Short mmCIF file of C-alpha atoms in Angstrom, two decimals:
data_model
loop_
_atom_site.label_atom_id
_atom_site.label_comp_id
_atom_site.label_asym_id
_atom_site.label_seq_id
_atom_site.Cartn_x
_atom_site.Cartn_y
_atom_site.Cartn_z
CA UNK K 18 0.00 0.00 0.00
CA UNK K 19 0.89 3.67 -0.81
CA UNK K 20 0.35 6.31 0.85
CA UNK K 21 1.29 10.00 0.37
CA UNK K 22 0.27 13.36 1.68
CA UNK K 23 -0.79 16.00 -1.11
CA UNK K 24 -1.43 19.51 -0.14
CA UNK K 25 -3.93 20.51 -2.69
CA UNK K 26 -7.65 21.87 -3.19
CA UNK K 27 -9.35 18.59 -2.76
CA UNK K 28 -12.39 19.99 -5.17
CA UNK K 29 -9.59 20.25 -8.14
CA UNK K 30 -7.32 17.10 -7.14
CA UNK K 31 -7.75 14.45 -10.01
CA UNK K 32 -8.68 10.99 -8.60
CA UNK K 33 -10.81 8.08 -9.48
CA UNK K 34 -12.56 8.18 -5.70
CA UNK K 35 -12.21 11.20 -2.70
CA UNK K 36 -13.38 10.39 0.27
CA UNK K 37 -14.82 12.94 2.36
CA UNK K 38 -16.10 12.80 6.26
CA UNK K 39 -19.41 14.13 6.70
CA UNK K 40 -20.14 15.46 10.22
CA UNK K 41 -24.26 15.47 11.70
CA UNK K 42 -25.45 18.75 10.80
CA UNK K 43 -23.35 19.81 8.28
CA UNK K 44 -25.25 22.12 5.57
CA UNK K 45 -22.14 22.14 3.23
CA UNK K 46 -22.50 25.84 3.01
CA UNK K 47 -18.93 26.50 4.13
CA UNK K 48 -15.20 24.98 3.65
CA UNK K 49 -14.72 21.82 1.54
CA UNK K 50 -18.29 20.72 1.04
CA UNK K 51 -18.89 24.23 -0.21
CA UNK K 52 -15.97 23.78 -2.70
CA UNK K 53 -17.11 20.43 -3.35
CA UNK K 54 -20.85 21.62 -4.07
CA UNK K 55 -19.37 24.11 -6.51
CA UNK K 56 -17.31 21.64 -8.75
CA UNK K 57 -20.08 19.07 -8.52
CA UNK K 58 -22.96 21.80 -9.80
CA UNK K 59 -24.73 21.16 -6.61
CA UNK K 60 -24.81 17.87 -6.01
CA UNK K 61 -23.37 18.02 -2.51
CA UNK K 62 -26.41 20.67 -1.41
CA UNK K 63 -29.12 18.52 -2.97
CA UNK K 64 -28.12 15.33 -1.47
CA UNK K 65 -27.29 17.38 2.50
CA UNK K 66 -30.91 18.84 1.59
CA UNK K 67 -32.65 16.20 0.63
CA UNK K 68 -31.78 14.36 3.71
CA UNK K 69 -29.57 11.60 1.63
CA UNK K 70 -26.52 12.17 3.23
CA UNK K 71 -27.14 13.17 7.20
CA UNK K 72 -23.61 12.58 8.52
CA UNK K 73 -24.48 9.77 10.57
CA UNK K 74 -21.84 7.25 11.43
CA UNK K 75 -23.07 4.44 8.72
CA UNK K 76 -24.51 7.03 5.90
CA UNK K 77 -22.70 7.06 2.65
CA UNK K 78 -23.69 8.08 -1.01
CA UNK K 79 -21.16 8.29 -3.73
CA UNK K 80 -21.56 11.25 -6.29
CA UNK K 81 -19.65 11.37 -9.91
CA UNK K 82 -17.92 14.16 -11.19
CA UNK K 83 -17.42 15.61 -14.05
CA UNK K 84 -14.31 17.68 -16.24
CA UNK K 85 -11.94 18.38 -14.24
CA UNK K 86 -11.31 17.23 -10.08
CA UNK K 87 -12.67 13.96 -8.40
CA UNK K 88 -14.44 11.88 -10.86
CA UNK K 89 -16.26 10.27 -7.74
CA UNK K 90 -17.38 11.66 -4.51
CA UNK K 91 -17.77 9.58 -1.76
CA UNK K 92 -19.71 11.56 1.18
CA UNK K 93 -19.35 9.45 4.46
CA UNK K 94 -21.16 10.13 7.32
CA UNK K 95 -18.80 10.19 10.71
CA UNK K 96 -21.53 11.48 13.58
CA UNK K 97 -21.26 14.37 15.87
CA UNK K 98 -18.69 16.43 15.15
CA UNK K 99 -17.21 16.87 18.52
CA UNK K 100 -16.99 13.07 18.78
CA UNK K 101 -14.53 12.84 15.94
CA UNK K 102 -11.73 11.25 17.45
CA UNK K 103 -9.09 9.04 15.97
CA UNK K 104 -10.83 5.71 16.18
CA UNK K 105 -13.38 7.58 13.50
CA UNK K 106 -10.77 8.96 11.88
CA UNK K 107 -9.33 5.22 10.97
CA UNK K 108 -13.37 4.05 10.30
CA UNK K 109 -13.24 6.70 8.20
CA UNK K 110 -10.00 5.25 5.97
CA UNK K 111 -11.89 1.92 6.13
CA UNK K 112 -14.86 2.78 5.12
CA UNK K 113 -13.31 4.48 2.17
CA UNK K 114 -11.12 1.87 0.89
CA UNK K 115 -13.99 -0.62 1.24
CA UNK K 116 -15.86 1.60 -1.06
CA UNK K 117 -12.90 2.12 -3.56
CA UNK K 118 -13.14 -1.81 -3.60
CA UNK K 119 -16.98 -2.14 -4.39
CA UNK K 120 -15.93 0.27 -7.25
CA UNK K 121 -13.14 -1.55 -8.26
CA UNK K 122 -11.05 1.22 -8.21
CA UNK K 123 -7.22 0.86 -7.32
CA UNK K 124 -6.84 4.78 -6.06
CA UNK K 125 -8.37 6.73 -3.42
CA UNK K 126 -7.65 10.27 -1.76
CA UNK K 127 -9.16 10.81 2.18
CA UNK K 128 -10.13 14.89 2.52
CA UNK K 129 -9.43 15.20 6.34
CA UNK K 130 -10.04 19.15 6.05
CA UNK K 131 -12.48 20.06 8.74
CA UNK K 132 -12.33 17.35 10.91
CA UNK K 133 -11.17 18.27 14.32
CA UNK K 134 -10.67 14.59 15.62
CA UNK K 135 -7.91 14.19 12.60
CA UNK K 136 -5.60 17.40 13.96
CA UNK K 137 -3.99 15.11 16.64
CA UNK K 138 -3.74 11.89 13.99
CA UNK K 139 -1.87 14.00 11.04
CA UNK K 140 1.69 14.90 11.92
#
């Protein structure tokens, strides 16, 4: 396994899966679900609002892309945000290669932006 850190937009990094933790509550009006929304025309908004994707531990919907940036979206849901810890943080990676494999995909990128439970985990 490979595994790299890239410090770059994650709405404008070109991979065949990102994985992105979805806290309870969130609206996506701000930070990376915001950028997200934008380069997906909206399809990060319609699925919050629609009650699709509620950011509870479990909840996961996968959204394609198109031109340039992801060409999937995977929107996982991790629970409260203030119970982000590092044990979700490592669900989290799971959860997202488990879904790169139902894809059959060989490639993922993890978004931690936002999540307060990952600060301690990434040094």
């Amino acid at each position: 396994m490979q595994l790299r850190f890239i410090d770059i937009d994650p709405s404008k990094h070109e991979t065949p899966l990102l994985a992105v933790g979805v806290p309870e509550g969130a609206d996506g009006s701000t930070g990376l679900l915001a950028a997200l929304d934008r380069a997906l025309a909206g399809a990060v908004g319609r699925a919050l609002s629609s009650g699709d994707m509620s950011g509870r531990t479990g909840d996961e919907i996968v959204l394609y892309g198109s031109g340039s940036g992801p060409e999937r979206v995977a929107l996982l849901g991790i629970g409260k945000p203030d119970e982000v810890d590092a044990e979700g943080v490592r669900r989290l990676a799971g959860r997202a290669v488990r879904t790169a494999e139902r894809l059959r995909l060989s490639q993922l990128s993890i978004a931690l932006d936002g999540l307060a439970g990952a600060e301690p985990v990434v040094r």
